[in-house]
Amino acid sequence: DAKTTQPTSMDCAEGRAANLPCNHSTISGNEYVYWYRQIHSQGPQYIIHGLKNNETNEMASLIITEDRKSSTLILPHATLRDTAVYYCIVRLGAQKLVFGQGTRLTINP
Amino acid sequence: EPEVTQTPSHQVTQMGQEVILRCVPISNHLYFYWYRQILGQKVEFLVSFYNNEISEKSEIFDDQFSVERPDGSNFTLKIRSTKLEDSAMYFCASSYRGRTEAFFGQGTRLTVV
């Protein structure tokens, strides 16, 4: 089973930052936090991942708390195309990705 | 940008027939995966493949399923005798190393009638 907890749904206004929380209180020291999203029924799209430090790439930023028990995915300037289901996944090494229900993010005009 | 390619995008088959779903992973990737998603449900792991052998499989991946990398570019999922409950989106994914991010294809929608 997925080892993360996410809100079922969230809304965000277009142009604003979307902050998606994830709880992973049982994460172990070597487990990474991965974020994927799925737009409609398309294939899951990789967004970002991290271990301890905050990470940023062209899509998003990942903020991981110091105790690593939670994290936040930040989409800095959300657009309508960011409407999707976002999955927070904890993964050890080469393990399979275990998808939960994710957060359904709706970007409103 | 390199991408994982899956064919066909949609396959309709009769119950009991064999189907082969095809995937072309990203060219320098070494790890290959199949996932599926029944309509309205979660994405589920089926199997991972590395160094020409299965490295992990789920309970879903029973004797009716098999995977193959017949040449240097294709990765296939075969379902020997399809059932109605095999109807789903099937996603192929690949990663350079097991510890790195996996990239997914756009999926094949399998409909068993």
PDB file of C-alpha atoms in Angstrom:
ATOM      1  CA  ASP A   1       0.000   0.000   0.000  1.00  0.00           C
ATOM      2  CA  ALA A   2       0.982   3.599  -0.533  1.00  0.00           C
ATOM      3  CA  LYS A   3       2.830   5.067   2.425  1.00  0.00           C
ATOM      4  CA  THR A   4       1.673   8.615   1.862  1.00  0.00           C
ATOM      5  CA  THR A   5      -1.363  10.712   2.718  1.00  0.00           C
ATOM      6  CA  GLN A   6      -2.608  13.470   0.425  1.00  0.00           C
ATOM      7  CA  PRO A   7      -5.754  15.596   0.330  1.00  0.00           C
ATOM      8  CA  THR A   8      -8.312  14.217  -2.072  1.00  0.00           C
ATOM      9  CA  SER A   9      -8.744  17.453  -3.966  1.00  0.00           C
ATOM     10  CA  MET A  10      -7.555  21.049  -4.125  1.00  0.00           C
ATOM     11  CA  ASP A  11      -8.339  24.158  -6.099  1.00  0.00           C
ATOM     12  CA  CYS A  12      -6.021  26.944  -7.157  1.00  0.00           C
ATOM     13  CA  ALA A  13      -6.463  30.098  -9.189  1.00  0.00           C
ATOM     14  CA  GLU A  14      -4.627  30.386 -12.449  1.00  0.00           C
ATOM     15  CA  GLY A  15      -1.374  32.300 -12.064  1.00  0.00           C
ATOM     16  CA  ARG A  16      -1.103  31.597  -8.351  1.00  0.00           C
ATOM     17  CA  ALA A  17       1.235  29.148  -6.689  1.00  0.00           C
ATOM     18  CA  ALA A  18      -0.232  25.713  -6.079  1.00  0.00           C
ATOM     19  CA  ASN A  19       1.040  24.075  -2.916  1.00  0.00           C
ATOM     20  CA  LEU A  20       0.310  20.368  -2.652  1.00  0.00           C
ATOM     21  CA  PRO A  21       1.020  18.743   0.716  1.00  0.00           C
ATOM     22  CA  CYS A  22       1.974  15.151   1.395  1.00  0.00           C
ATOM     23  CA  ASN A  23       2.452  13.306   4.661  1.00  0.00           C
ATOM     24  CA  HIS A  24       4.884  10.403   4.815  1.00  0.00           C
ATOM     25  CA  SER A  25       5.434   9.994   8.542  1.00  0.00           C
ATOM     26  CA  THR A  26       6.819   6.456   8.276  1.00  0.00           C
ATOM     27  CA  ILE A  27       9.441   7.284   5.675  1.00  0.00           C
ATOM     28  CA  SER A  28      12.787   5.595   6.254  1.00  0.00           C
ATOM     29  CA  GLY A  29      16.192   7.192   5.901  1.00  0.00           C
ATOM     30  CA  ASN A  30      16.926   5.884   2.407  1.00  0.00           C
ATOM     31  CA  GLU A  31      13.530   6.436   0.855  1.00  0.00           C
ATOM     32  CA  TYR A  32      13.060   9.157  -1.714  1.00  0.00           C
ATOM     33  CA  VAL A  33       9.956  11.271  -2.210  1.00  0.00           C
ATOM     34  CA  TYR A  34       8.748  11.280  -5.818  1.00  0.00           C
ATOM     35  CA  TRP A  35       6.011  13.360  -7.392  1.00  0.00           C
ATOM     36  CA  TYR A  36       4.164  12.384 -10.535  1.00  0.00           C
ATOM     37  CA  ARG A  37       1.028  13.733 -12.121  1.00  0.00           C
ATOM     38  CA  GLN A  38      -1.559  12.267 -14.440  1.00  0.00           C
ATOM     39  CA  ILE A  39      -3.493  14.483 -16.777  1.00  0.00           C
ATOM     40  CA  HIS A  40      -6.826  12.862 -17.599  1.00  0.00           C
ATOM     41  CA  SER A  41      -6.010   9.286 -18.639  1.00  0.00           C
ATOM     42  CA  GLN A  42      -2.549   9.977 -19.980  1.00  0.00           C
ATOM     43  CA  GLY A  43       0.542   8.215 -18.691  1.00  0.00           C
ATOM     44  CA  PRO A  44       1.907   9.444 -15.350  1.00  0.00           C
ATOM     45  CA  GLN A  45       4.367  12.271 -15.834  1.00  0.00           C
ATOM     46  CA  TYR A  46       7.454  12.574 -13.654  1.00  0.00           C
ATOM     47  CA  ILE A  47       7.732  15.944 -11.915  1.00  0.00           C
ATOM     48  CA  ILE A  48      10.477  15.891  -9.311  1.00  0.00           C
ATOM     49  CA  HIS A  49      12.029  13.836  -6.538  1.00  0.00           C
ATOM     50  CA  GLY A  50      14.198  14.398  -3.486  1.00  0.00           C
ATOM     51  CA  LEU A  51      15.748  12.785  -0.451  1.00  0.00           C
ATOM     52  CA  LYS A  52      16.484  15.432   2.155  1.00  0.00           C
ATOM     53  CA  ASN A  53      17.215  18.721   0.496  1.00  0.00           C
ATOM     54  CA  ASN A  54      14.752  20.951  -1.251  1.00  0.00           C
ATOM     55  CA  GLU A  55      14.771  20.499  -5.003  1.00  0.00           C
ATOM     56  CA  THR A  56      13.766  22.704  -7.905  1.00  0.00           C
ATOM     57  CA  ASN A  57      13.485  22.065 -11.596  1.00  0.00           C
ATOM     58  CA  GLU A  58      11.733  23.685 -14.527  1.00  0.00           C
ATOM     59  CA  MET A  59       8.380  22.243 -13.507  1.00  0.00           C
ATOM     60  CA  ALA A  60       8.200  22.601  -9.757  1.00  0.00           C
ATOM     61  CA  SER A  61       9.860  22.887  -6.371  1.00  0.00           C
ATOM     62  CA  LEU A  62       9.879  20.222  -3.687  1.00  0.00           C
ATOM     63  CA  ILE A  63      10.132  21.247  -0.056  1.00  0.00           C
ATOM     64  CA  ILE A  64      10.881  18.423   2.394  1.00  0.00           C
ATOM     65  CA  THR A  65      10.634  19.091   6.117  1.00  0.00           C
ATOM     66  CA  GLU A  66      13.699  18.586   8.230  1.00  0.00           C
ATOM     67  CA  ASP A  67      12.257  15.470   9.873  1.00  0.00           C
ATOM     68  CA  ARG A  68      11.273  14.234   6.373  1.00  0.00           C
ATOM     69  CA  LYS A  69       7.793  13.323   7.573  1.00  0.00           C
ATOM     70  CA  SER A  70       6.086  15.600   5.102  1.00  0.00           C
ATOM     71  CA  SER A  71       6.721  17.483   1.903  1.00  0.00           C
ATOM     72  CA  THR A  72       5.116  20.085  -0.324  1.00  0.00           C
ATOM     73  CA  LEU A  73       5.118  20.254  -4.079  1.00  0.00           C
ATOM     74  CA  ILE A  74       4.971  23.825  -5.351  1.00  0.00           C
ATOM     75  CA  LEU A  75       3.874  24.785  -8.842  1.00  0.00           C
ATOM     76  CA  PRO A  76       4.946  28.439  -8.825  1.00  0.00           C
ATOM     77  CA  HIS A  77       2.569  29.857 -11.444  1.00  0.00           C
ATOM     78  CA  ALA A  78      -0.219  27.397 -12.068  1.00  0.00           C
ATOM     79  CA  THR A  79      -1.856  27.269 -15.487  1.00  0.00           C
ATOM     80  CA  LEU A  80      -5.001  25.514 -16.667  1.00  0.00           C
ATOM     81  CA  ARG A  81      -2.770  22.773 -18.109  1.00  0.00           C
ATOM     82  CA  ASP A  82      -1.633  21.909 -14.593  1.00  0.00           C
ATOM     83  CA  THR A  83      -5.064  20.499 -13.807  1.00  0.00           C
ATOM     84  CA  ALA A  84      -4.309  16.855 -13.032  1.00  0.00           C
ATOM     85  CA  VAL A  85      -4.085  14.211 -10.321  1.00  0.00           C
ATOM     86  CA  TYR A  86      -0.822  14.604  -8.405  1.00  0.00           C
ATOM     87  CA  TYR A  87       0.783  11.616  -6.744  1.00  0.00           C
ATOM     88  CA  CYS A  88       3.272  11.730  -3.904  1.00  0.00           C
ATOM     89  CA  ILE A  89       5.184   8.433  -3.742  1.00  0.00           C
ATOM     90  CA  VAL A  90       7.801   7.201  -1.316  1.00  0.00           C
ATOM     91  CA  ARG A  91      10.247   4.861  -2.960  1.00  0.00           C
ATOM     92  CA  LEU A  92      13.306   2.931  -1.842  1.00  0.00           C
ATOM     93  CA  GLY A  93      15.997   2.371  -4.425  1.00  0.00           C
ATOM     94  CA  ALA A  94      14.755   0.451  -7.436  1.00  0.00           C
ATOM     95  CA  GLN A  95      11.415  -0.476  -5.928  1.00  0.00           C
ATOM     96  CA  LYS A  96       8.257  -0.223  -7.930  1.00  0.00           C
ATOM     97  CA  LEU A  97       6.230   2.966  -7.767  1.00  0.00           C
ATOM     98  CA  VAL A  98       3.151   2.509  -5.588  1.00  0.00           C
ATOM     99  CA  PHE A  99       0.433   4.950  -6.607  1.00  0.00           C
ATOM    100  CA  GLY A 100      -2.227   6.042  -4.162  1.00  0.00           C
ATOM    101  CA  GLN A 101      -5.329   8.036  -4.986  1.00  0.00           C
ATOM    102  CA  GLY A 102      -3.390  11.281  -5.225  1.00  0.00           C
ATOM    103  CA  THR A 103      -4.672  14.851  -5.076  1.00  0.00           C
ATOM    104  CA  ARG A 104      -6.971  16.046  -7.817  1.00  0.00           C
ATOM    105  CA  LEU A 105      -5.791  19.611  -8.469  1.00  0.00           C
ATOM    106  CA  THR A 106      -8.112  21.903 -10.366  1.00  0.00           C
ATOM    107  CA  ILE A 107      -6.767  25.183 -11.682  1.00  0.00           C
ATOM    108  CA  ASN A 108      -9.543  27.729 -12.060  1.00  0.00           C
ATOM    109  CA  PRO A 109      -9.454  30.624 -14.519  1.00  0.00           C
TER     110      PRO A 109
ATOM    111  CA  GLU B   1      13.007  15.038 -25.861  1.00  0.00           C
ATOM    112  CA  PRO B   2      13.209  11.229 -25.649  1.00  0.00           C
ATOM    113  CA  GLU B   3       9.963   9.504 -24.842  1.00  0.00           C
ATOM    114  CA  VAL B   4       8.475   6.088 -24.265  1.00  0.00           C
ATOM    115  CA  THR B   5       6.294   5.037 -27.182  1.00  0.00           C
ATOM    116  CA  GLN B   6       3.440   2.553 -26.945  1.00  0.00           C
ATOM    117  CA  THR B   7       1.449   0.877 -29.688  1.00  0.00           C
ATOM    118  CA  PRO B   8      -1.368   0.500 -30.386  1.00  0.00           C
ATOM    119  CA  SER B   9      -3.098   3.343 -28.582  1.00  0.00           C
ATOM    120  CA  HIS B  10      -6.304   1.338 -28.425  1.00  0.00           C
ATOM    121  CA  GLN B  11      -6.844  -2.390 -28.842  1.00  0.00           C
ATOM    122  CA  VAL B  12     -10.147  -4.203 -28.839  1.00  0.00           C
ATOM    123  CA  THR B  13     -10.040  -7.972 -28.473  1.00  0.00           C
ATOM    124  CA  GLN B  14     -12.422 -10.802 -27.834  1.00  0.00           C
ATOM    125  CA  MET B  15     -12.334 -12.661 -24.548  1.00  0.00           C
ATOM    126  CA  GLY B  16      -9.960 -15.594 -24.713  1.00  0.00           C
ATOM    127  CA  GLN B  17      -7.778 -14.081 -27.415  1.00  0.00           C
ATOM    128  CA  GLU B  18      -4.103 -13.338 -27.014  1.00  0.00           C
ATOM    129  CA  VAL B  19      -2.894  -9.753 -27.158  1.00  0.00           C
ATOM    130  CA  ILE B  20       0.550  -8.248 -27.344  1.00  0.00           C
ATOM    131  CA  LEU B  21       1.109  -4.702 -26.215  1.00  0.00           C
ATOM    132  CA  ARG B  22       4.239  -3.062 -27.518  1.00  0.00           C
ATOM    133  CA  CYS B  23       6.541  -0.463 -26.057  1.00  0.00           C
ATOM    134  CA  VAL B  24       9.689   1.251 -27.217  1.00  0.00           C
ATOM    135  CA  PRO B  25      11.487   2.489 -24.099  1.00  0.00           C
ATOM    136  CA  ILE B  26      13.890   5.415 -24.071  1.00  0.00           C
ATOM    137  CA  SER B  27      16.991   4.207 -25.875  1.00  0.00           C
ATOM    138  CA  ASN B  28      19.641   4.229 -23.132  1.00  0.00           C
ATOM    139  CA  HIS B  29      17.344   3.022 -20.376  1.00  0.00           C
ATOM    140  CA  LEU B  30      18.023  -0.280 -18.680  1.00  0.00           C
ATOM    141  CA  TYR B  31      14.944  -0.855 -16.496  1.00  0.00           C
ATOM    142  CA  PHE B  32      11.507  -1.490 -17.922  1.00  0.00           C
ATOM    143  CA  TYR B  33       8.089  -1.662 -16.322  1.00  0.00           C
ATOM    144  CA  TRP B  34       4.450  -2.355 -17.031  1.00  0.00           C
ATOM    145  CA  TYR B  35       1.640  -0.778 -15.021  1.00  0.00           C
ATOM    146  CA  ARG B  36      -2.080  -0.831 -15.582  1.00  0.00           C
ATOM    147  CA  GLN B  37      -5.019   1.335 -14.600  1.00  0.00           C
ATOM    148  CA  ILE B  38      -8.552   0.053 -14.613  1.00  0.00           C
ATOM    149  CA  LEU B  39     -10.989   2.860 -15.363  1.00  0.00           C
ATOM    150  CA  GLY B  40     -11.517   5.026 -12.304  1.00  0.00           C
ATOM    151  CA  GLN B  41      -8.978   3.133 -10.210  1.00  0.00           C
ATOM    152  CA  LYS B  42      -5.359   3.547  -9.134  1.00  0.00           C
ATOM    153  CA  VAL B  43      -2.323   2.921 -11.285  1.00  0.00           C
ATOM    154  CA  GLU B  44      -1.105  -0.584 -10.382  1.00  0.00           C
ATOM    155  CA  PHE B  45       2.333  -2.109 -10.828  1.00  0.00           C
ATOM    156  CA  LEU B  46       2.519  -5.277 -12.885  1.00  0.00           C
ATOM    157  CA  VAL B  47       6.151  -6.140 -13.528  1.00  0.00           C
ATOM    158  CA  SER B  48       9.686  -4.816 -13.715  1.00  0.00           C
ATOM    159  CA  PHE B  49      12.364  -6.143 -16.058  1.00  0.00           C
ATOM    160  CA  TYR B  50      16.101  -5.734 -15.978  1.00  0.00           C
ATOM    161  CA  ASN B  51      19.002  -7.528 -17.610  1.00  0.00           C
ATOM    162  CA  ASN B  52      16.624  -9.692 -19.626  1.00  0.00           C
ATOM    163  CA  GLU B  53      14.743 -11.051 -16.685  1.00  0.00           C
ATOM    164  CA  ILE B  54      11.852 -10.183 -14.434  1.00  0.00           C
ATOM    165  CA  SER B  55      13.106  -8.443 -11.302  1.00  0.00           C
ATOM    166  CA  GLU B  56       9.755  -8.040  -9.575  1.00  0.00           C
ATOM    167  CA  LYS B  57       6.137  -8.843 -10.314  1.00  0.00           C
ATOM    168  CA  SER B  58       2.837  -8.235  -8.598  1.00  0.00           C
ATOM    169  CA  GLU B  59       0.058 -10.664  -7.750  1.00  0.00           C
ATOM    170  CA  ILE B  60      -1.776  -9.435 -10.820  1.00  0.00           C
ATOM    171  CA  PHE B  61       1.010 -10.703 -13.066  1.00  0.00           C
ATOM    172  CA  ASP B  62      -0.023 -14.353 -13.151  1.00  0.00           C
ATOM    173  CA  ASP B  63       0.715 -17.099 -15.675  1.00  0.00           C
ATOM    174  CA  GLN B  64      -1.478 -15.400 -18.258  1.00  0.00           C
ATOM    175  CA  PHE B  65       0.996 -12.540 -18.498  1.00  0.00           C
ATOM    176  CA  SER B  66       4.494 -12.535 -19.922  1.00  0.00           C
ATOM    177  CA  VAL B  67       7.035  -9.929 -20.926  1.00  0.00           C
ATOM    178  CA  GLU B  68       9.783 -10.000 -23.470  1.00  0.00           C
ATOM    179  CA  ARG B  69      12.463  -7.811 -24.900  1.00  0.00           C
ATOM    180  CA  PRO B  70      12.749  -9.462 -28.307  1.00  0.00           C
ATOM    181  CA  ASP B  71      15.359  -7.076 -29.665  1.00  0.00           C
ATOM    182  CA  GLY B  72      17.338  -4.073 -28.537  1.00  0.00           C
ATOM    183  CA  SER B  73      14.445  -1.656 -28.690  1.00  0.00           C
ATOM    184  CA  ASN B  74      11.064  -3.251 -28.032  1.00  0.00           C
ATOM    185  CA  PHE B  75       9.529  -4.354 -24.750  1.00  0.00           C
ATOM    186  CA  THR B  76       6.294  -6.316 -24.958  1.00  0.00           C
ATOM    187  CA  LEU B  77       3.532  -7.444 -22.643  1.00  0.00           C
ATOM    188  CA  LYS B  78       1.584 -10.511 -23.710  1.00  0.00           C
ATOM    189  CA  ILE B  79      -1.715 -11.598 -22.251  1.00  0.00           C
ATOM    190  CA  ARG B  80      -2.354 -15.174 -23.359  1.00  0.00           C
ATOM    191  CA  SER B  81      -6.087 -15.520 -22.877  1.00  0.00           C
ATOM    192  CA  THR B  82      -7.752 -12.228 -22.149  1.00  0.00           C
ATOM    193  CA  LYS B  83     -10.560 -11.830 -19.661  1.00  0.00           C
ATOM    194  CA  LEU B  84     -13.111  -9.069 -19.371  1.00  0.00           C
ATOM    195  CA  GLU B  85     -11.356  -7.831 -16.240  1.00  0.00           C
ATOM    196  CA  ASP B  86      -8.153  -7.274 -18.197  1.00  0.00           C
ATOM    197  CA  SER B  87      -9.782  -4.229 -19.758  1.00  0.00           C
ATOM    198  CA  ALA B  88      -7.630  -1.304 -18.646  1.00  0.00           C
ATOM    199  CA  MET B  89      -5.039   1.246 -19.684  1.00  0.00           C
ATOM    200  CA  TYR B  90      -1.635  -0.383 -19.795  1.00  0.00           C
ATOM    201  CA  PHE B  91       1.370   1.854 -19.292  1.00  0.00           C
ATOM    202  CA  CYS B  92       4.944   1.029 -20.123  1.00  0.00           C
ATOM    203  CA  ALA B  93       7.742   2.862 -18.309  1.00  0.00           C
ATOM    204  CA  SER B  94      11.503   2.893 -18.385  1.00  0.00           C
ATOM    205  CA  SER B  95      14.333   4.296 -16.311  1.00  0.00           C
ATOM    206  CA  TYR B  96      18.034   4.624 -16.833  1.00  0.00           C
ATOM    207  CA  ARG B  97      18.834   3.007 -13.531  1.00  0.00           C
ATOM    208  CA  GLY B  98      16.507   1.479 -10.992  1.00  0.00           C
ATOM    209  CA  ARG B  99      17.047   4.348  -8.607  1.00  0.00           C
ATOM    210  CA  THR B 100      16.280   7.067 -11.107  1.00  0.00           C
ATOM    211  CA  GLU B 101      12.969   8.458 -12.238  1.00  0.00           C
ATOM    212  CA  ALA B 102      10.806   6.351 -14.511  1.00  0.00           C
ATOM    213  CA  PHE B 103       9.226   7.829 -17.620  1.00  0.00           C
ATOM    214  CA  PHE B 104       5.865   6.566 -18.784  1.00  0.00           C
ATOM    215  CA  GLY B 105       4.361   6.100 -22.198  1.00  0.00           C
ATOM    216  CA  GLN B 106       0.910   7.365 -23.119  1.00  0.00           C
ATOM    217  CA  GLY B 107      -0.619   3.961 -22.664  1.00  0.00           C
ATOM    218  CA  THR B 108      -2.586   1.367 -24.586  1.00  0.00           C
ATOM    219  CA  ARG B 109      -6.272   1.164 -23.857  1.00  0.00           C
ATOM    220  CA  LEU B 110      -7.209  -2.522 -23.929  1.00  0.00           C
ATOM    221  CA  THR B 111     -10.866  -3.346 -24.237  1.00  0.00           C
ATOM    222  CA  VAL B 112     -11.884  -6.991 -23.905  1.00  0.00           C
ATOM    223  CA  VAL B 113     -15.350  -7.783 -25.213  1.00  0.00           C
TER     224      VAL B 113
END
